[in-house]
Coordinates of C-alpha atoms and ligand atoms in Angstrom, one line a residue:
Chain A
M1 CA -123.4 -87.5 -224.9
Q2 CA -123.3 -89.1 -221.4
S3 CA -125.3 -92.3 -221.2
E4 CA -128.6 -92.0 -219.3
P5 CA -128.9 -92.5 -215.5
F6 CA -129.1 -96.1 -214.2
V7 CA -132.0 -95.1 -211.9
K8 CA -134.6 -92.5 -213.0
N9 CA -137.2 -90.5 -211.4
Y10 CA -139.2 -87.5 -212.6
L11 CA -136.3 -85.4 -213.6
S12 CA -134.6 -88.0 -215.8
E13 CA -137.6 -90.0 -216.8
H14 CA -137.2 -89.1 -220.5
Y15 CA -133.5 -88.8 -220.6
G16 CA -133.2 -91.9 -222.8
D17 CA -135.3 -90.3 -225.4
D18 CA -133.2 -88.2 -227.8
A19 CA -136.3 -86.2 -229.0
Y20 CA -136.7 -84.9 -225.5
R21 CA -133.9 -82.4 -226.3
T22 CA -136.1 -80.9 -229.0
L23 CA -139.2 -78.7 -228.6
R24 CA -141.4 -81.2 -230.2
G25 CA -140.2 -84.1 -228.0
Y26 CA -140.3 -82.0 -224.9
E27 CA -143.9 -80.8 -225.5
A28 CA -144.9 -84.4 -226.2
K29 CA -143.9 -85.2 -222.7
N30 CA -145.9 -82.3 -221.0
G31 CA -143.1 -79.9 -221.4
F32 CA -143.9 -76.2 -220.6
E33 CA -146.9 -77.1 -218.4
G34 CA -145.0 -75.4 -215.6
I35 CA -144.4 -72.1 -217.3
E36 CA -147.9 -72.0 -218.7
K37 CA -149.4 -72.5 -215.2
A38 CA -146.9 -70.0 -213.7
L39 CA -148.1 -67.3 -216.2
T40 CA -151.6 -67.6 -214.9
L41 CA -150.3 -66.8 -211.4
E42 CA -149.0 -63.5 -209.9
P43 CA -145.2 -63.5 -209.8
E44 CA -145.2 -63.4 -206.0
A45 CA -147.4 -66.5 -205.9
V46 CA -144.9 -68.4 -207.9
T47 CA -142.1 -67.4 -205.5
E48 CA -144.3 -68.5 -202.6
M49 CA -144.9 -71.8 -204.3
V50 CA -141.2 -72.5 -204.6
K51 CA -140.7 -71.4 -201.0
A52 CA -143.5 -73.8 -199.9
S53 CA -141.9 -76.6 -201.9
G54 CA -138.8 -76.5 -199.7
L55 CA -136.6 -76.7 -202.8
R56 CA -132.9 -76.3 -201.9
G57 CA -130.2 -75.2 -204.3
R58 CA -128.4 -78.1 -205.9
G59 CA -125.1 -76.2 -206.4
G60 CA -123.5 -77.4 -203.2
A61 CA -124.6 -75.0 -200.4
G62 CA -128.3 -76.2 -200.2
F63 CA -129.7 -72.7 -199.8
A64 CA -133.5 -72.3 -199.9
T65 CA -134.4 -71.4 -203.5
G66 CA -137.7 -69.6 -202.9
L67 CA -136.1 -67.5 -200.2
K68 CA -133.3 -66.5 -202.5
W69 CA -135.7 -65.4 -205.2
S70 CA -137.5 -63.2 -202.6
F71 CA -134.3 -61.3 -202.0
M72 CA -134.6 -59.7 -205.5
P73 CA -135.9 -56.2 -205.4
K74 CA -139.6 -56.0 -206.3
Q75 CA -139.3 -52.7 -208.0
S76 CA -136.1 -51.8 -209.8
D77 CA -135.3 -49.2 -212.5
R78 CA -132.4 -51.4 -213.4
M79 CA -132.7 -54.5 -215.5
K80 CA -132.9 -57.7 -213.3
V81 CA -130.9 -60.7 -214.3
V82 CA -130.9 -64.4 -213.7
V83 CA -127.6 -66.2 -213.8
V84 CA -127.4 -70.0 -214.1
N85 CA -124.5 -71.8 -212.7
G86 CA -123.4 -74.6 -215.1
D87 CA -119.8 -74.4 -214.2
E88 CA -119.9 -77.9 -212.6
S89 CA -116.2 -78.4 -211.7
E90 CA -116.5 -80.0 -208.3
P91 CA -114.5 -83.2 -208.7
G92 CA -116.9 -86.2 -208.4
S93 CA -119.8 -84.3 -209.9
F94 CA -121.2 -85.0 -213.4
K95 CA -125.0 -84.4 -212.9
D96 CA -125.4 -80.9 -214.4
R97 CA -123.7 -82.2 -217.6
M98 CA -126.4 -84.9 -217.9
I99 CA -129.2 -82.4 -217.4
M100 CA -127.8 -79.9 -219.9
E101 CA -127.3 -82.6 -222.5
R102 CA -130.5 -84.6 -222.1
G103 CA -132.9 -82.2 -220.5
P104 CA -131.9 -78.7 -221.7
L105 CA -135.5 -77.5 -222.0
Q106 CA -136.2 -78.4 -218.4
I107 CA -133.6 -75.9 -217.4
L108 CA -134.8 -73.2 -219.8
E109 CA -138.4 -73.7 -218.7
G110 CA -137.3 -73.4 -215.0
I111 CA -135.4 -70.2 -215.9
L112 CA -138.5 -68.7 -217.5
I113 CA -140.5 -69.5 -214.4
G114 CA -137.9 -67.8 -212.3
A115 CA -137.7 -64.9 -214.6
W116 CA -141.5 -64.4 -214.3
A117 CA -141.4 -64.7 -210.5
M118 CA -138.5 -62.2 -210.2
G119 CA -139.3 -59.9 -213.1
A120 CA -136.0 -60.6 -214.8
K121 CA -135.4 -59.7 -218.4
R122 CA -132.2 -61.5 -219.2
T123 CA -130.6 -64.7 -218.3
F124 CA -126.9 -65.8 -218.6
V125 CA -126.3 -69.5 -218.5
Y126 CA -122.6 -69.8 -217.6
V127 CA -121.3 -73.3 -218.6
R128 CA -117.8 -74.5 -218.1
G129 CA -115.8 -74.2 -221.3
E130 CA -114.9 -77.9 -221.4
Y131 CA -118.7 -78.8 -221.8
R132 CA -118.9 -78.4 -225.5
E133 CA -121.8 -80.8 -225.9
P134 CA -123.9 -79.3 -223.2
I135 CA -123.3 -75.8 -224.6
R136 CA -124.4 -77.0 -228.0
A137 CA -127.5 -78.7 -226.6
L138 CA -128.5 -75.5 -224.7
E139 CA -127.8 -73.3 -227.7
A140 CA -129.9 -75.4 -230.0
A141 CA -132.8 -75.4 -227.4
V142 CA -132.6 -71.6 -227.1
E143 CA -132.7 -71.2 -230.9
E144 CA -135.8 -73.3 -231.1
M145 CA -137.5 -71.4 -228.3
R146 CA -136.7 -68.1 -230.0
A147 CA -138.0 -69.3 -233.3
K148 CA -141.3 -70.3 -231.6
K149 CA -141.5 -66.9 -229.7
Y150 CA -141.2 -68.7 -226.4
L151 CA -138.4 -66.2 -225.8
G152 CA -138.4 -62.6 -226.9
K153 CA -140.8 -59.7 -226.4
S154 CA -143.8 -61.6 -225.2
C155 CA -142.8 -65.0 -224.1
F156 CA -145.5 -67.6 -224.5
G157 CA -147.7 -64.8 -225.8
K158 CA -147.8 -63.1 -222.4
K159 CA -147.8 -59.3 -222.9
G160 CA -145.1 -57.6 -221.0
F161 CA -143.1 -60.7 -220.2
E162 CA -139.9 -60.1 -222.1
H163 CA -137.0 -62.4 -221.7
D164 CA -133.9 -63.6 -223.5
I165 CA -131.3 -66.2 -222.6
V166 CA -127.6 -66.1 -223.4
I167 CA -125.5 -69.2 -223.2
H168 CA -122.0 -68.2 -222.1
S169 CA -118.9 -70.4 -222.1
G170 CA -116.4 -70.3 -219.3
A171 CA -112.7 -71.0 -219.9
G172 CA -111.4 -73.5 -217.4
A173 CA -111.1 -72.3 -213.8
Y174 CA -112.7 -74.1 -210.8
I175 CA -113.2 -70.9 -208.9
C176 CA -115.6 -69.6 -211.5
G177 CA -118.2 -72.0 -209.9
E178 CA -118.2 -69.8 -206.8
E179 CA -121.1 -67.5 -207.6
T180 CA -119.3 -64.1 -207.4
G181 CA -116.2 -65.5 -209.2
L182 CA -118.6 -66.6 -211.8
L183 CA -120.1 -63.0 -212.0
E184 CA -116.6 -61.5 -212.4
S185 CA -115.8 -64.0 -215.1
L186 CA -119.1 -63.3 -216.9
E187 CA -118.1 -59.6 -217.0
G188 CA -115.0 -60.6 -218.9
K189 CA -112.6 -60.4 -215.9
K190 CA -110.5 -62.9 -213.9
G191 CA -112.8 -65.1 -211.9
Q192 CA -111.8 -63.8 -208.5
P193 CA -114.6 -63.9 -205.9
R194 CA -116.0 -60.7 -204.6
K195 CA -116.3 -59.6 -201.0
K196 CA -119.9 -59.8 -199.7
P197 CA -121.9 -57.7 -199.0
P198 CA -123.1 -56.4 -201.4
F199 CA -124.9 -59.6 -202.4
P200 CA -125.8 -60.4 -206.0
A201 CA -129.5 -59.5 -205.4
Q202 CA -128.3 -55.9 -205.0
H203 CA -125.2 -55.8 -207.0
G204 CA -124.7 -58.8 -209.2
A205 CA -123.8 -59.3 -212.9
F206 CA -122.7 -56.0 -214.4
G207 CA -123.8 -54.3 -211.2
L208 CA -127.5 -55.4 -211.8
P209 CA -129.8 -57.1 -209.4
T210 CA -129.0 -60.8 -209.9
T211 CA -130.1 -64.2 -208.7
V212 CA -127.7 -67.1 -209.2
N213 CA -128.9 -70.7 -209.2
N214 CA -127.5 -74.0 -210.2
V215 CA -128.6 -75.8 -213.4
E216 CA -130.2 -78.6 -211.5
T217 CA -132.1 -76.2 -209.2
F218 CA -133.8 -74.7 -212.2
A219 CA -134.6 -78.1 -213.7
H220 CA -136.7 -79.1 -210.7
V221 CA -138.8 -75.9 -210.8
P222 CA -141.2 -76.8 -213.7
F223 CA -142.2 -80.0 -211.9
I224 CA -143.0 -78.1 -208.7
V225 CA -145.2 -75.6 -210.5
S226 CA -147.0 -78.1 -212.8
R227 CA -147.4 -81.0 -210.4
G228 CA -147.7 -79.0 -207.1
V229 CA -146.0 -78.6 -203.8
E230 CA -147.6 -81.6 -202.2
W231 CA -146.5 -83.9 -205.0
F232 CA -142.9 -82.6 -204.8
R233 CA -142.8 -83.0 -201.1
Q234 CA -143.7 -86.7 -201.3
R235 CA -140.1 -87.3 -202.3
G236 CA -137.1 -86.7 -200.2
T237 CA -137.0 -85.6 -196.6
E238 CA -139.0 -82.8 -194.8
K239 CA -136.0 -80.5 -194.9
S240 CA -134.6 -81.6 -198.2
P241 CA -137.5 -82.5 -200.5
G242 CA -137.3 -83.9 -204.0
T243 CA -134.7 -86.0 -205.8
T244 CA -131.2 -85.4 -207.0
L245 CA -128.9 -87.1 -209.5
F246 CA -126.3 -88.8 -207.3
G247 CA -123.1 -89.4 -209.2
V248 CA -121.2 -92.5 -208.0
S249 CA -117.6 -92.8 -209.0
G250 CA -114.4 -94.6 -207.9
H251 CA -114.2 -98.2 -206.8
V252 CA -117.7 -99.5 -207.5
E253 CA -118.9 -102.1 -210.1
R254 CA -121.3 -99.7 -211.8
P255 CA -120.3 -96.1 -211.6
G256 CA -122.8 -93.5 -213.0
L257 CA -125.8 -91.4 -212.1
F258 CA -128.7 -92.5 -210.0
E259 CA -131.8 -90.2 -209.5
L260 CA -133.0 -90.9 -206.0
P261 CA -134.9 -89.0 -203.3
L262 CA -132.7 -86.9 -201.0
G263 CA -132.2 -88.8 -197.8
T264 CA -131.6 -92.2 -199.5
P265 CA -129.2 -94.2 -197.3
L266 CA -125.7 -94.4 -198.5
R267 CA -125.8 -98.2 -198.3
E268 CA -128.7 -98.2 -200.8
V269 CA -126.8 -95.9 -203.2
L270 CA -123.8 -98.1 -203.1
G271 CA -125.9 -101.2 -203.6
L272 CA -127.4 -99.7 -206.8
A273 CA -123.9 -99.0 -208.0
G274 CA -123.2 -102.7 -207.7
G275 CA -121.2 -102.4 -204.5
V276 CA -117.4 -102.2 -204.1
R277 CA -115.6 -103.6 -207.2
G278 CA -114.3 -107.2 -207.1
G279 CA -116.0 -107.9 -203.8
R280 CA -113.3 -105.9 -202.0
R281 CA -113.8 -104.2 -198.7
L282 CA -114.9 -100.6 -198.5
K283 CA -112.4 -98.1 -197.0
G284 CA -114.2 -94.7 -197.2
V285 CA -116.7 -92.6 -199.1
M286 CA -116.6 -88.9 -199.9
P287 CA -120.4 -88.2 -200.1
G288 CA -120.6 -84.8 -201.7
G289 CA -117.7 -84.1 -204.1
L290 CA -114.1 -83.5 -203.3
S291 CA -114.7 -80.6 -201.0
M292 CA -116.6 -82.6 -198.4
P293 CA -115.0 -84.7 -195.6
I294 CA -114.8 -88.4 -196.0
L295 CA -117.0 -91.0 -194.2
P296 CA -115.7 -94.3 -192.8
P297 CA -117.5 -97.6 -193.6
S298 CA -119.3 -97.5 -190.2
E299 CA -121.5 -94.7 -191.5
L300 CA -123.2 -96.5 -194.3
E301 CA -126.6 -96.1 -192.9
V302 CA -126.6 -92.3 -193.1
G303 CA -129.2 -90.8 -195.4
L304 CA -127.8 -88.5 -198.1
A305 CA -129.4 -85.2 -197.2
E306 CA -127.7 -82.2 -195.7
E307 CA -129.4 -82.3 -192.4
L308 CA -128.5 -86.0 -192.0
L309 CA -124.9 -85.7 -193.1
A310 CA -124.0 -82.6 -191.1
P311 CA -124.2 -84.4 -187.7
K312 CA -121.6 -86.9 -189.2
G313 CA -119.2 -84.0 -189.9
T314 CA -119.7 -83.9 -193.6
H315 CA -122.1 -82.4 -196.2
L316 CA -124.2 -83.3 -199.2
G317 CA -122.4 -80.8 -201.4
T318 CA -123.2 -81.8 -205.0
G319 CA -124.1 -85.4 -204.3
G320 CA -120.9 -86.7 -206.0
V321 CA -120.3 -90.0 -204.1
M322 CA -116.7 -91.1 -204.4
V323 CA -116.0 -94.7 -203.3
M324 CA -112.6 -96.0 -202.2
D325 CA -111.8 -99.6 -201.5
E326 CA -109.3 -101.2 -199.1
S327 CA -106.4 -100.8 -201.5
T328 CA -106.6 -97.0 -201.4
C329 CA -103.8 -95.0 -199.8
M330 CA -105.5 -92.1 -198.2
V331 CA -102.3 -90.1 -198.2
R332 CA -102.3 -90.3 -202.0
V333 CA -105.9 -89.2 -201.9
A334 CA -104.7 -86.2 -199.8
C335 CA -101.9 -85.5 -202.3
V336 CA -104.2 -85.4 -205.3
T337 CA -106.8 -83.4 -203.4
S338 CA -104.4 -80.8 -202.1
Y339 CA -102.7 -80.5 -205.5
F340 CA -106.1 -79.6 -207.0
F341 CA -106.9 -77.0 -204.3
R342 CA -103.4 -75.4 -204.5
D343 CA -103.7 -75.1 -208.2
E344 CA -107.2 -73.7 -208.3
S345 CA -106.9 -71.1 -205.4
C346 CA -107.4 -67.7 -207.0
G347 CA -104.7 -66.3 -204.7
Q348 CA -106.5 -63.2 -203.3
C349 CA -106.4 -64.3 -199.6
T350 CA -103.1 -65.1 -197.9
Q351 CA -104.5 -67.9 -195.8
C352 CA -105.9 -69.7 -198.8
R353 CA -103.0 -69.1 -201.1
E354 CA -100.3 -70.1 -198.6
G355 CA -102.4 -72.7 -196.7
T356 CA -103.2 -74.7 -199.8
G357 CA -99.5 -74.7 -200.8
W358 CA -98.4 -75.8 -197.4
V359 CA -100.9 -78.6 -197.1
H360 CA -99.9 -79.9 -200.5
K361 CA -96.2 -79.8 -199.6
L362 CA -96.8 -81.7 -196.3
C363 CA -98.9 -84.3 -198.0
E364 CA -96.3 -85.0 -200.7
K365 CA -93.5 -85.1 -198.1
I366 CA -95.4 -87.7 -196.0
E367 CA -96.3 -89.8 -199.0
S368 CA -92.7 -89.9 -200.1
G369 CA -91.7 -91.4 -196.7
R370 CA -89.7 -88.3 -195.7
G371 CA -92.4 -87.0 -193.3
T372 CA -91.9 -86.6 -189.6
S373 CA -94.3 -86.4 -186.6
E374 CA -93.8 -82.7 -186.7
D375 CA -95.0 -82.6 -190.3
L376 CA -98.1 -84.5 -189.3
A377 CA -98.7 -82.1 -186.4
L378 CA -98.4 -79.2 -188.8
L379 CA -100.8 -80.8 -191.2
D380 CA -103.3 -80.9 -188.3
D381 CA -102.9 -77.2 -187.8
V382 CA -102.7 -75.6 -191.2
P383 CA -106.2 -76.4 -192.4
S384 CA -107.8 -74.9 -189.3
F385 CA -106.1 -71.6 -190.1
M386 CA -107.6 -71.6 -193.5
E387 CA -111.3 -72.0 -192.5
G388 CA -113.8 -69.2 -192.3
Q389 CA -111.7 -66.1 -192.7
T390 CA -111.5 -65.7 -196.4
I391 CA -113.3 -63.9 -199.2
C392 CA -115.0 -67.1 -200.3
A393 CA -115.7 -70.6 -199.2
F394 CA -113.0 -72.1 -201.3
A395 CA -110.6 -72.1 -198.4
D396 CA -113.1 -74.2 -196.3
A397 CA -113.6 -76.5 -199.3
A398 CA -109.8 -77.0 -199.4
A399 CA -109.4 -77.6 -195.7
W400 CA -112.4 -79.9 -195.1
P401 CA -111.4 -83.0 -197.1
I402 CA -107.9 -83.0 -195.5
Q403 CA -109.4 -82.7 -192.0
G404 CA -111.7 -85.6 -192.8
L405 CA -108.9 -87.8 -194.0
L406 CA -106.9 -87.0 -190.9
R407 CA -109.9 -87.6 -188.6
H408 CA -110.7 -91.1 -190.0
F409 CA -107.5 -92.3 -191.6
R410 CA -104.8 -91.0 -189.3
A411 CA -103.2 -94.4 -189.2
D412 CA -102.4 -94.2 -192.9
F413 CA -100.5 -91.0 -192.4
Q414 CA -98.7 -92.4 -189.3
A415 CA -97.7 -95.6 -191.2
H416 CA -95.9 -93.6 -193.8
I417 CA -93.9 -91.8 -191.1
D418 CA -93.2 -95.0 -189.2
E419 CA -92.2 -97.1 -192.2
K420 CA -90.6 -94.2 -194.1
K421 CA -92.4 -95.2 -197.2
C422 CA -95.9 -95.7 -198.7
P423 CA -97.1 -99.0 -197.3
F424 CA -99.9 -99.4 -199.8
S425 CA -98.4 -101.3 -202.7
E426 CA -101.8 -102.1 -204.2
S427 CA -103.1 -98.5 -204.2
F428 CA -103.8 -96.4 -207.3
E429 CA -100.5 -94.9 -208.5
L430 CA -99.6 -91.3 -208.2
Chain B
M1 CA -107.3 -60.9 -236.3
T2 CA -109.1 -61.3 -239.5
P3 CA -112.0 -59.0 -240.5
E4 CA -114.4 -61.9 -240.2
T5 CA -113.3 -62.6 -236.6
R6 CA -113.6 -58.9 -235.8
A7 CA -117.1 -58.8 -237.2
R8 CA -118.1 -61.9 -235.3
I9 CA -116.8 -60.3 -232.1
E10 CA -118.6 -57.0 -232.7
A11 CA -121.9 -59.0 -233.2
L12 CA -121.5 -60.4 -229.6
F13 CA -121.4 -57.0 -227.9
E14 CA -125.2 -56.5 -227.8
R15 CA -125.7 -59.7 -225.8
Y16 CA -124.1 -58.2 -222.7
P17 CA -125.1 -55.1 -220.7
E18 CA -121.4 -54.0 -221.0
K19 CA -119.2 -54.8 -224.0
R20 CA -116.6 -56.4 -221.8
G21 CA -118.9 -59.3 -221.1
A22 CA -118.0 -60.5 -224.6
L23 CA -114.3 -60.7 -223.9
L24 CA -114.2 -64.5 -223.1
P25 CA -116.2 -65.4 -226.2
A26 CA -114.0 -63.0 -228.2
I27 CA -110.8 -64.7 -227.0
Y28 CA -112.2 -68.0 -228.1
L29 CA -112.8 -66.7 -231.6
V30 CA -109.3 -65.2 -231.9
Q31 CA -107.7 -68.3 -230.5
A32 CA -109.5 -70.4 -233.1
E33 CA -107.5 -68.7 -235.8
K34 CA -104.2 -70.3 -234.9
G35 CA -104.6 -72.1 -231.7
W36 CA -103.2 -69.5 -229.4
V37 CA -103.3 -65.8 -228.7
D38 CA -100.1 -63.8 -229.5
A39 CA -99.1 -60.3 -228.4
A40 CA -100.4 -58.7 -231.6
A41 CA -103.8 -60.3 -231.1
T42 CA -103.8 -59.3 -227.5
R43 CA -103.3 -55.7 -228.5
E44 CA -106.0 -55.9 -231.1
L45 CA -108.4 -57.3 -228.5
A46 CA -107.5 -54.6 -226.1
E47 CA -108.2 -51.9 -228.6
L48 CA -111.5 -53.4 -229.6
F49 CA -112.6 -53.7 -225.9
E50 CA -111.1 -50.3 -224.9
L51 CA -108.8 -52.0 -222.4
E52 CA -105.1 -52.0 -221.7
P53 CA -103.2 -54.9 -223.3
V54 CA -102.1 -55.9 -219.8
Q55 CA -105.8 -56.3 -218.7
V56 CA -106.4 -58.7 -221.6
H57 CA -103.3 -60.5 -220.8
E58 CA -104.3 -61.0 -217.1
V59 CA -107.5 -62.6 -218.3
L60 CA -105.7 -64.8 -220.8
S61 CA -103.4 -66.1 -218.2
F62 CA -106.1 -66.7 -215.5
Y63 CA -108.0 -69.3 -217.6
N64 CA -106.6 -72.8 -218.4
M65 CA -108.3 -72.9 -221.8
F66 CA -106.6 -69.9 -223.2
Y67 CA -103.0 -70.2 -224.6
T68 CA -100.4 -67.5 -224.9
E69 CA -97.8 -69.8 -226.4
P70 CA -97.8 -71.9 -229.5
Q71 CA -99.5 -75.3 -229.1
G72 CA -99.2 -78.6 -230.8
R73 CA -101.6 -79.3 -233.6
H74 CA -103.6 -81.5 -231.2
H75 CA -104.3 -81.3 -227.5
V76 CA -104.5 -84.6 -225.6
Y77 CA -105.5 -84.1 -222.0
V78 CA -105.9 -86.8 -219.3
C79 CA -108.0 -86.1 -216.3
T80 CA -106.1 -86.9 -213.1
N81 CA -108.4 -85.9 -210.3
V82 CA -109.4 -88.3 -207.6
P83 CA -112.2 -90.3 -209.2
C84 CA -110.2 -90.8 -212.4
S85 CA -107.1 -91.6 -210.5
L86 CA -109.0 -94.3 -208.6
R87 CA -109.7 -95.9 -211.9
G88 CA -106.2 -95.8 -213.3
A89 CA -105.9 -92.4 -215.0
R90 CA -102.4 -91.8 -213.7
S91 CA -100.9 -95.0 -215.2
L92 CA -102.7 -94.1 -218.4
L93 CA -101.0 -90.7 -218.4
R94 CA -97.6 -92.2 -217.6
G95 CA -98.2 -94.6 -220.5
L96 CA -98.9 -91.8 -222.9
E97 CA -95.9 -89.9 -221.7
A98 CA -93.7 -92.8 -222.5
Y99 CA -95.4 -93.5 -225.8
L100 CA -95.1 -89.9 -227.0
G101 CA -91.7 -89.2 -225.4
V102 CA -92.9 -86.0 -223.6
H103 CA -94.0 -85.1 -220.1
A104 CA -97.4 -83.7 -219.4
G105 CA -97.4 -80.1 -220.3
E106 CA -95.0 -80.6 -223.3
T107 CA -95.4 -80.8 -227.0
T108 CA -93.9 -83.5 -229.2
R109 CA -90.9 -82.4 -231.2
D110 CA -92.7 -82.6 -234.5
G111 CA -95.3 -80.2 -233.1
R112 CA -98.1 -82.8 -233.5
I113 CA -99.3 -83.2 -229.9
T114 CA -99.4 -81.3 -226.7
L115 CA -100.0 -83.7 -223.8
G116 CA -101.4 -82.5 -220.6
H117 CA -103.3 -83.4 -217.5
E118 CA -106.5 -81.8 -216.4
E119 CA -108.7 -81.5 -213.3
C120 CA -112.1 -83.1 -213.1
L121 CA -113.9 -83.0 -216.5
G122 CA -117.4 -84.0 -215.2
S123 CA -117.0 -87.5 -216.5
C124 CA -116.1 -89.4 -213.3
G125 CA -118.8 -92.0 -213.9
T126 CA -117.0 -93.0 -217.1
A127 CA -113.4 -92.7 -215.9
P128 CA -110.7 -92.6 -217.1
V129 CA -111.4 -89.8 -219.6
L130 CA -109.4 -88.1 -222.3
R131 CA -110.2 -84.8 -223.8
V132 CA -108.8 -84.7 -227.3
D133 CA -109.1 -81.4 -229.3
G134 CA -112.2 -80.6 -227.2
A135 CA -113.9 -84.0 -227.6
Y136 CA -114.4 -86.4 -224.6
H137 CA -113.3 -90.0 -224.9
E138 CA -114.7 -91.9 -221.9
N139 CA -113.9 -95.3 -220.3
V140 CA -110.6 -95.5 -222.1
D141 CA -107.7 -97.9 -221.4
F142 CA -104.2 -97.5 -222.7
A143 CA -104.9 -99.4 -225.9
D144 CA -107.8 -97.1 -226.7
A145 CA -105.7 -94.0 -225.8
R146 CA -102.9 -95.2 -228.1
R147 CA -105.3 -95.8 -230.9
I148 CA -106.8 -92.3 -230.5
V149 CA -103.4 -90.7 -230.4
D150 CA -102.2 -92.7 -233.5
G151 CA -105.2 -91.3 -235.4
L152 CA -104.1 -87.7 -235.0
E153 CA -102.3 -86.3 -238.0
Ligands
FMN501 C1 -115.2 -73.0 -204.5 C2 -116.7 -73.1 -204.9 C3 -117.0 -73.7 -206.1 C4 -118.4 -73.8 -206.5 N1 -118.7 -74.4 -207.6 C5 -120.0 -74.5 -208.0 C6 -120.3 -75.1 -209.3 O1 -119.5 -75.5 -210.0 N2 -121.6 -75.1 -209.6 C7 -122.6 -74.6 -208.8 O2 -123.8 -74.6 -209.2 N3 -122.3 -74.0 -207.6 C8 -121.0 -74.0 -207.2 N4 -120.7 -73.3 -206.0 C9 -121.8 -72.8 -205.2 C10 -122.2 -71.4 -205.7 O3 -121.4 -70.4 -205.1 C11 -123.7 -71.0 -205.4 O4 -123.9 -71.3 -204.1 C12 -124.7 -71.8 -206.2 O5 -124.4 -71.6 -207.6 C13 -126.1 -71.2 -205.9 O6 -127.0 -72.0 -206.6 P1 -128.1 -72.9 -205.8 O7 -128.6 -72.0 -204.7 O8 -129.1 -73.2 -206.9 O9 -127.4 -74.1 -205.3 C14 -119.4 -73.3 -205.6 C15 -119.0 -72.7 -204.4 C16 -117.7 -72.6 -204.1 C17 -117.3 -71.9 -202.8
SF4_502 S1 -110.7 -68.1 -200.4 FE1 -109.1 -68.7 -201.9 S2 -110.3 -68.9 -203.8 FE2 -111.6 -67.8 -202.4 S3 -111.2 -65.6 -202.8 FE3 -109.8 -66.2 -201.2 S4 -107.9 -66.9 -202.3 FE4 -109.5 -66.8 -203.8
FES503 S1 -112.2 -86.9 -211.9 FE1 -111.9 -87.2 -214.0 S2 -113.8 -86.7 -214.9 FE2 -114.1 -86.3 -212.7

């Protein structure tokens, strides 16, 4: 099990308490107050509440959760389904794992609130296959809830509120985090993303009306319902309320998770993580996982919320903050990054399949000292061909970090070409 | 496929609106029998799920955690994505390659260990990380890694 976050707030307040994973421990800490309150309200009122809270999805795209719930058909002769995205494979992200291991019942309670609001009968929680411990924690929690009749024909004794939750293990493929790739995978197929429309609310898992939300998104929901919209909005920014678990990794003294309000300045997050290791100078920070463009040290005052990062040319993504010190060769970072995206492209779209291959080849060539100015010019061009014309956003996610590295650390690339070798002798090795 | 495995797979069907939803969990059960899925097992799965063997094979080869070739008795994976690389994962992997005398992706000659590298395991705050037979070992250095590997039969 992952050790508890260094800084806690409402979500992780009890993550140090092993009993919090059990029904008894969870109920001792006011667990299930959210679902109990929700069941006294009309389903639409619950969706309205989530809308008013301003909760945004924590899976990377930051979409408004209440709005997404309202896309589900009100009346449907087909079963409605909730799908929970626990695929967490974005490099730099390790927060969903924490929530699944130490707060599984928060997620399950949030699911039930969503199921009540949307009239869904079945939930599938899709967890990446490598997450053995989180899967066990969720399965144990579901078992306990079934035994207590919190799940089943009349959940929490509410007549007509039937729901069951299935924990489903993925099998190692980054693209299954993309919601329609996930749905294909859940159906027992290759995880290749679908063309949209139709959107999941019309044609989702097994063709049924479906809402997909991230694990963390659901974990916030019980707090919103039990403590209220006003309370929730006291944290974070106007446009991005609430907290998140920022995952800080790389060259800091104290890497780990920090639950902080959205909008917390990057400088403060770095400070809490003990600053750059060994008193070295900072070189760059990727603020939202490997898919998001890097920031230079001059941007340390930026607040970590989508609306504050977007004007700086990057995004909050999953809140995975990767820190790199002065020793780091940014061409090597580009090599590792482009290798990952080349390997994980599902191959359906030509631009993505070919583009990721090209980018990786060019990065390797430049790193090895064989690169030319023409190669660098090509590296400028290829990512822009990949953006925005593909079946899913993976191609953007592959292009953005490379563009960010070129924007802020072009000198690193140029130096490899000029010196015909990698000039960063102290850098992490390839 | 043993009758027990078959029965366990059939018990999974009702969880999904369509039987095929149970295919990934079913593959895990079959794979647990001998560590990989051979052609005969692929055919049996296809029959059970009313699919063509090639459809099952496509699924098998799409996912990193399914194996269609014999594997070492143990799997040792090192995460080499950016956050782990920043904290020395690649020299750790090179060290293990030298120690075991194989490249990443290969199995030791005695069939004891298959060494590999993996993408981010969701453990970047405790990098570098090894995944050994499914279990995470976090914050490891080369000495730890060698001790872990030495402990594998
Ligand atoms: C390439 C790619 C990978 C993704 N990986 C994940 C993931 O691992 N976990 C996740 O929750 N969302 C991931 N997403 C986002 C999902 O498609 C989807 O937006 C999200 O699950 C919706 O939940 P939310 O609204 O609660 O954030 C990914 C998207 C893309 C394009
Ligand atoms: S953009 Fe890439 S990952 Fe997404 S569907 Fe196209 S080929 Fe597959
Ligand atoms: S990069 Fe290794 S666990 Fe995330």
